CSV table of N, CA, C and O in Angstrom, one decimal:
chain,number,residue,atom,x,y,z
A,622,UNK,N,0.9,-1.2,0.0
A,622,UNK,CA,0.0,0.0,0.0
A,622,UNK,C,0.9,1.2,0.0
A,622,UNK,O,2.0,1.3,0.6
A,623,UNK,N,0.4,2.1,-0.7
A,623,UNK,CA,1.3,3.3,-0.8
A,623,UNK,C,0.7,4.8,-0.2
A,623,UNK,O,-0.5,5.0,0.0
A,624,UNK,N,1.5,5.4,0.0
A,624,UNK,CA,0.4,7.2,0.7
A,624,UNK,C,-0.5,6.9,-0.2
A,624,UNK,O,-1.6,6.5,0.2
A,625,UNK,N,-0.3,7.1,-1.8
A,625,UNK,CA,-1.1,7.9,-2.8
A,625,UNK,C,-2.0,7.1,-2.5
A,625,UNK,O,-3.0,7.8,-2.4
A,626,UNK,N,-2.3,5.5,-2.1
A,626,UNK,CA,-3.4,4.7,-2.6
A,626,UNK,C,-4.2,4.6,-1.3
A,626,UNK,O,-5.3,4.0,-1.2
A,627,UNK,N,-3.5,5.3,0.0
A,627,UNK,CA,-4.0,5.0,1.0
A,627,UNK,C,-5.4,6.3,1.7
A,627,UNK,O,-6.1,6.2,2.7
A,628,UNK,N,-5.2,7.3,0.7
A,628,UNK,CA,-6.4,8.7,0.3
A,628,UNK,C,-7.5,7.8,0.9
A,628,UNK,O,-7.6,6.6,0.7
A,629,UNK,N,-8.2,8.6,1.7
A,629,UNK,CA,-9.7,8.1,2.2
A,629,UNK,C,-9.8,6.7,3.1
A,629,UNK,O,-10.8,6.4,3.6
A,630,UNK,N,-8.9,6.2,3.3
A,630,UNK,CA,-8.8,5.0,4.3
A,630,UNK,C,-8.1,5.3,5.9
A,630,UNK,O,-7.3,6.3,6.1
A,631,UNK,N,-8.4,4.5,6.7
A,631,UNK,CA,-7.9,5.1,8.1
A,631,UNK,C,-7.2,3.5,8.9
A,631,UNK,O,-7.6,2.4,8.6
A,632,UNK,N,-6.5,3.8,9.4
A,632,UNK,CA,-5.1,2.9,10.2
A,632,UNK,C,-5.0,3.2,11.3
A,632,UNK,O,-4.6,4.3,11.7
A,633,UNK,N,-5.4,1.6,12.3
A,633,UNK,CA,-4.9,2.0,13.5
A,633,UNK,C,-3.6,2.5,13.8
A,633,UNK,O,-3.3,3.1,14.8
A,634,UNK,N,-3.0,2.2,13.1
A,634,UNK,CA,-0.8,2.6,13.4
A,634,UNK,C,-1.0,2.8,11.3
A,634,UNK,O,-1.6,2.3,10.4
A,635,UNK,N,0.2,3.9,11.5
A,635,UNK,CA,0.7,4.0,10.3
A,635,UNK,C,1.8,4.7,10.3
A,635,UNK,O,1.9,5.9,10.7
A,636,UNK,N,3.0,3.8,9.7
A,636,UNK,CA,4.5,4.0,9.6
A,636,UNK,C,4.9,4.6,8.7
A,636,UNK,O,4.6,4.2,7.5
A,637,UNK,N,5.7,5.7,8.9
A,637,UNK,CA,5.7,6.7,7.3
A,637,UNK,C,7.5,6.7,7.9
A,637,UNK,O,8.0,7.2,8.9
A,638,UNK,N,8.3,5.8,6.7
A,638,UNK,CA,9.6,5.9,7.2
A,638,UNK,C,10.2,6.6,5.8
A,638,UNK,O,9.8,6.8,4.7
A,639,UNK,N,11.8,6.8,6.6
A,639,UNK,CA,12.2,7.7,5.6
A,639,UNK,C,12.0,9.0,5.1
A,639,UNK,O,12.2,9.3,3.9
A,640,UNK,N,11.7,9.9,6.0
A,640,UNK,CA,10.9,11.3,5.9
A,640,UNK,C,12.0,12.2,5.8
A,640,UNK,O,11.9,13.1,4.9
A,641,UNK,N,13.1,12.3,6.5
A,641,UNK,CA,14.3,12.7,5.9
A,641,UNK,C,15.0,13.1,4.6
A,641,UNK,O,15.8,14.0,4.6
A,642,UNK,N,14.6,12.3,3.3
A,642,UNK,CA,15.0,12.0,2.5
A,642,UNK,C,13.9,13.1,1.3
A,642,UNK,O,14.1,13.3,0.1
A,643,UNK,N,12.9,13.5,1.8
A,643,UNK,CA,12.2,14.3,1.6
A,643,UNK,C,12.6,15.6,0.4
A,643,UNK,O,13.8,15.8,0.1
A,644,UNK,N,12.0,16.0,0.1
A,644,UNK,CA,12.7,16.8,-1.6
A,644,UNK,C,13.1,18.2,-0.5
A,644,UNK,O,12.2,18.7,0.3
A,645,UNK,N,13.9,18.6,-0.6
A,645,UNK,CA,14.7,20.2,-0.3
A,645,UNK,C,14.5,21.4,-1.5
A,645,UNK,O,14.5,22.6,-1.2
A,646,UNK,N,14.3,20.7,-2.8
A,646,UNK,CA,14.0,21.8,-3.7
A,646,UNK,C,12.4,22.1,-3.3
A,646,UNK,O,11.5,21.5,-2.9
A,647,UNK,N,12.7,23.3,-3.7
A,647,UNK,CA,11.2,24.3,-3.8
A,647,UNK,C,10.2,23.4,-5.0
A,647,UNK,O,9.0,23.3,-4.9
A,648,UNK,N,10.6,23.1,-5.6
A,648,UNK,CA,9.4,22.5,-6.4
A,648,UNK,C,8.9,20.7,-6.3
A,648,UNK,O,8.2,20.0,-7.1
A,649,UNK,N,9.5,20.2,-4.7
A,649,UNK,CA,9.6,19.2,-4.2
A,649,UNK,C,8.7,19.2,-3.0
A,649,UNK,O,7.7,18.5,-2.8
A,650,UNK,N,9.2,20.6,-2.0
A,650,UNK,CA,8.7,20.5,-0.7
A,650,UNK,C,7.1,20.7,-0.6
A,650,UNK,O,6.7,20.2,0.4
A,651,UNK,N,6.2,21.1,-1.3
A,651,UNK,CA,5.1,20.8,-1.4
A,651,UNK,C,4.1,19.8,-1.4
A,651,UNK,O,3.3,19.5,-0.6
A,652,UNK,N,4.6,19.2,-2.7
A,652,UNK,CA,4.7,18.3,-3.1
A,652,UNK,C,4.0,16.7,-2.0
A,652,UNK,O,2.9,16.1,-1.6
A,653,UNK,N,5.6,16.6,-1.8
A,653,UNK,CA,6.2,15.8,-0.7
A,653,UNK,C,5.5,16.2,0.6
A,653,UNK,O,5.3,15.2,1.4
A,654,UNK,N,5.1,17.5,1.0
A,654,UNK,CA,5.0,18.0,2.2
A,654,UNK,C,3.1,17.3,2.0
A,654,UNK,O,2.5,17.3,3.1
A,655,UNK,N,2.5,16.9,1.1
A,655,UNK,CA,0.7,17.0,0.9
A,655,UNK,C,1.0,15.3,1.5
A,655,UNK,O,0.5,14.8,2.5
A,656,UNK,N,1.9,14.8,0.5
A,656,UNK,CA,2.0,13.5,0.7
A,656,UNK,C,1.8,12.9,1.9
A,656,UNK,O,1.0,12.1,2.2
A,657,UNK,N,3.0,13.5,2.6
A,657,UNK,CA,3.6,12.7,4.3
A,657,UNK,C,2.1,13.4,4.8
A,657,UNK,O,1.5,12.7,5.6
A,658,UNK,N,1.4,14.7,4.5
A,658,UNK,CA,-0.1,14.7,5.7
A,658,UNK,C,-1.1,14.0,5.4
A,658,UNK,O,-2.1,13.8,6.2
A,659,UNK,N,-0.8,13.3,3.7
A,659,UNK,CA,-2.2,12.2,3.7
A,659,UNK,C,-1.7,11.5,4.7
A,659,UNK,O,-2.4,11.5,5.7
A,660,UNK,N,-0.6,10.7,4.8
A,660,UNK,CA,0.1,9.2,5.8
A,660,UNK,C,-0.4,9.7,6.9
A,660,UNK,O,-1.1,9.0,7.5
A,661,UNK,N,-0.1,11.0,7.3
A,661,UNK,CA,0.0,11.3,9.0
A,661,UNK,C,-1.5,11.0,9.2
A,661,UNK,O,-1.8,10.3,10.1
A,662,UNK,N,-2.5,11.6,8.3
A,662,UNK,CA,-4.1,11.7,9.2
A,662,UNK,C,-4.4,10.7,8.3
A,662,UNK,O,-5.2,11.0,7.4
A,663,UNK,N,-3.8,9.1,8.4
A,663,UNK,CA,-5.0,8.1,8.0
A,663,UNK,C,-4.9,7.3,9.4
A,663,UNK,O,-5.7,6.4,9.7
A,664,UNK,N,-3.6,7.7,10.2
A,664,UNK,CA,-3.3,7.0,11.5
A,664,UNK,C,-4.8,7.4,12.3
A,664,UNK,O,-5.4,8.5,12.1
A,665,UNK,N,-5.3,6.1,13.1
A,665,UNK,CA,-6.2,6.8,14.3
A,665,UNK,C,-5.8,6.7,15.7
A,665,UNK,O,-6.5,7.1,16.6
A,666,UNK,N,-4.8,6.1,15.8
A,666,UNK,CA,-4.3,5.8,16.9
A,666,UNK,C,-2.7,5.9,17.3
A,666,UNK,O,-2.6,6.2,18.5
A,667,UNK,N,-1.6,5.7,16.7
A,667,UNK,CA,-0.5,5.6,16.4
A,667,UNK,C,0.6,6.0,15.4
A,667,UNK,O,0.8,5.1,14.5
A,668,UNK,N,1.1,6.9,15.3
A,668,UNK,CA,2.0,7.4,13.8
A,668,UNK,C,3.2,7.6,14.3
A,668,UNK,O,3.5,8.3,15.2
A,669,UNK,N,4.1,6.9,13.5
A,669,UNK,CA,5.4,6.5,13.6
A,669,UNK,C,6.0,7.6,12.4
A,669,UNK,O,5.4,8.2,11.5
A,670,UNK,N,6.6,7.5,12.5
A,670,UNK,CA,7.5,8.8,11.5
A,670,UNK,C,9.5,8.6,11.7
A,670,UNK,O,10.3,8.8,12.7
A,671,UNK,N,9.7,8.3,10.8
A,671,UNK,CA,11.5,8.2,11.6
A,671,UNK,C,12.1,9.0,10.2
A,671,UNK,O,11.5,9.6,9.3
A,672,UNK,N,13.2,8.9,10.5
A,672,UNK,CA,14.4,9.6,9.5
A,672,UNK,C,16.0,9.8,10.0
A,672,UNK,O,16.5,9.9,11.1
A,673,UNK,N,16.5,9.7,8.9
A,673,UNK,CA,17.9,9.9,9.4
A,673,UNK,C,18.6,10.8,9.7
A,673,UNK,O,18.4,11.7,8.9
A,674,UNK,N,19.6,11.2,10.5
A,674,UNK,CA,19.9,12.5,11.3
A,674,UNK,C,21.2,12.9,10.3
A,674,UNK,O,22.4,13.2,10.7
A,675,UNK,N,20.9,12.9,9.4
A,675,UNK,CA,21.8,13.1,8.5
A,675,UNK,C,21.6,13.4,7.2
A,675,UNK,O,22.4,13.6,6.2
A,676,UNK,N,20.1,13.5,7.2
A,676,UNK,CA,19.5,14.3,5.7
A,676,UNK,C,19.3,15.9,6.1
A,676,UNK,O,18.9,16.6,7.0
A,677,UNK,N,19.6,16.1,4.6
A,677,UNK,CA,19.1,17.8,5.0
A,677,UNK,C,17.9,18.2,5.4
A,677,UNK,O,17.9,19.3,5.9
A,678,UNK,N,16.9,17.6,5.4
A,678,UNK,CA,15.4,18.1,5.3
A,678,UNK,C,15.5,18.1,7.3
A,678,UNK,O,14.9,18.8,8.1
A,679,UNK,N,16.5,16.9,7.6
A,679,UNK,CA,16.3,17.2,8.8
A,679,UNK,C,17.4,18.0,10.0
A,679,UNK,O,17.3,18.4,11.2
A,680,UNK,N,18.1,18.1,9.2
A,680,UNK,CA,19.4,18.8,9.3
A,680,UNK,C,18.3,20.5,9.5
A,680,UNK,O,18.3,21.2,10.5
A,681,UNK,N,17.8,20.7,8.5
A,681,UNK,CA,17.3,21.9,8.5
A,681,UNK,C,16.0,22.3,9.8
A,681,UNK,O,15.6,23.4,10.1
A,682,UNK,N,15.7,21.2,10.2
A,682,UNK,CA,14.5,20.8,11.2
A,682,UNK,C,15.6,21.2,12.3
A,682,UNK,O,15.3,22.3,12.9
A,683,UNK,N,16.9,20.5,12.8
A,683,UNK,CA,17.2,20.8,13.7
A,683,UNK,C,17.8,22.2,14.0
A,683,UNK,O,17.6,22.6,15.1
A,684,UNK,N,18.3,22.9,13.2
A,684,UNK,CA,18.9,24.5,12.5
A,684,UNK,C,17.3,25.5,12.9
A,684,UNK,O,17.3,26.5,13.7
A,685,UNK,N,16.3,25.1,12.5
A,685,UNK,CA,15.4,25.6,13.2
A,685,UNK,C,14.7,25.8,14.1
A,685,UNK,O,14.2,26.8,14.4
A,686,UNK,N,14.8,24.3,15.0
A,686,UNK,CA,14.7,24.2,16.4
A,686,UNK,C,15.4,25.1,17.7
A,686,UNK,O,15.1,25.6,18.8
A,687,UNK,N,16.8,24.8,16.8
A,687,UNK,CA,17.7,25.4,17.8
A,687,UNK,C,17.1,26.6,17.7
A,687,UNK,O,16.6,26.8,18.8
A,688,UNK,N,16.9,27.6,17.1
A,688,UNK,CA,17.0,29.1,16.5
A,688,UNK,C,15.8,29.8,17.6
A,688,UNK,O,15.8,30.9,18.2
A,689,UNK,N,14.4,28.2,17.5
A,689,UNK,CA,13.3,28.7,18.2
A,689,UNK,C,13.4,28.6,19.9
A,689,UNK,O,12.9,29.4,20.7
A,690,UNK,N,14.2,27.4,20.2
A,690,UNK,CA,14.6,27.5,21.8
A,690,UNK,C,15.8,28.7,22.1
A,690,UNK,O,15.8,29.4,23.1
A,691,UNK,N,16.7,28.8,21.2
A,691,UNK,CA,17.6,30.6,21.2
A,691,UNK,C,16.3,31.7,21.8
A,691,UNK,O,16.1,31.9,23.0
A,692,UNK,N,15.5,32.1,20.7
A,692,UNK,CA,14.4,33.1,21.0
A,692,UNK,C,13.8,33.0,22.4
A,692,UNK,O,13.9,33.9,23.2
A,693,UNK,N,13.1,32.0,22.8
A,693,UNK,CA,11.9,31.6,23.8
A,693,UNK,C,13.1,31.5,25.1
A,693,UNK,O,12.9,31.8,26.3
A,694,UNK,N,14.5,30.9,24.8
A,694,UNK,CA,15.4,31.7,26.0
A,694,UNK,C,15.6,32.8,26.5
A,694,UNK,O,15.6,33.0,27.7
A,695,UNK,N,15.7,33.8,25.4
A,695,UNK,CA,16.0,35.6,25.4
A,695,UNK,C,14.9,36.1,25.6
A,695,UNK,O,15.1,37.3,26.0
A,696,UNK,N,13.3,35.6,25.6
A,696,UNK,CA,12.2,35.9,26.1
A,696,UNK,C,11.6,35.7,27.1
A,696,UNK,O,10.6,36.3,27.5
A,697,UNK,N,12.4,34.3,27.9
A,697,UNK,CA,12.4,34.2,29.1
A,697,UNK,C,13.2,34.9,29.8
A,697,UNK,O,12.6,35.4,30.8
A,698,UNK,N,14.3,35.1,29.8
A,698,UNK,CA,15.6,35.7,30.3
A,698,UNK,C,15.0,37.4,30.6
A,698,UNK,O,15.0,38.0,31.7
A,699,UNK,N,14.5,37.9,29.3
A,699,UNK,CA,13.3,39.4,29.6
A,699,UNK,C,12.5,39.1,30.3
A,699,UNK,O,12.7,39.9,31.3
A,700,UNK,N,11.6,38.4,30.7
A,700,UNK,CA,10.9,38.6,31.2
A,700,UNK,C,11.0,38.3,32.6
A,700,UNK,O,10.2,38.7,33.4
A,701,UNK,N,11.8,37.6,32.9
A,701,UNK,CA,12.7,37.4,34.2
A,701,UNK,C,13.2,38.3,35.2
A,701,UNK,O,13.1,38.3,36.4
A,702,UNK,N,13.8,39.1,34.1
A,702,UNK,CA,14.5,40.3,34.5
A,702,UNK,C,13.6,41.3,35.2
A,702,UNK,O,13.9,41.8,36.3
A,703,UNK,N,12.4,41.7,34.3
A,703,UNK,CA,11.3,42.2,34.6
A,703,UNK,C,10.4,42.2,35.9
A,703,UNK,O,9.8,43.2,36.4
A,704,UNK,N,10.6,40.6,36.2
A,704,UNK,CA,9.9,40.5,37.2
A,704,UNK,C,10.3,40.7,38.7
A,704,UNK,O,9.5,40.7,39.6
């Protein structure tokens, strides 16, 4: 069974591996990005999702993360001060 064929059906558990590997160009990330949300909402109970810590798609995930716990630091650290 594939995402494309799995449209309109629902899964107790559903394993979407390989997410990593995901398209980085702009005329991919769309794309790719419709696909992995059919997989995610056919799960009704369980959704597995893995990838390797060594693709860019996730490389860029982590580069982001970091950037958002930086901010929500310096906005706690303000408001700390404040108080």
């Amino acid at each position: 069974l594939t995402m494309h064929s799995s449209k309109g059906l629902e899964f107790e558990t559903v394993a979407a591996c390989g997410l990593g590997y995901m398209g980085v160009e702009k005329d991919r990330i769309l794309g790719d990005a419709k696909l992995v949300y059919v997989a995610m909402t056919r799960a009704t109970h369980n959704l597995l999702l893995t990838s390797s810590k060594q693709s860019p798609i996730v490389r860029k995930i982590h580069l982001a993360a970091d950037q958002l716990a930086r901010s929500l630091a310096d906005l706690d650290s303000v408001g700390g001060a404040a108080q």
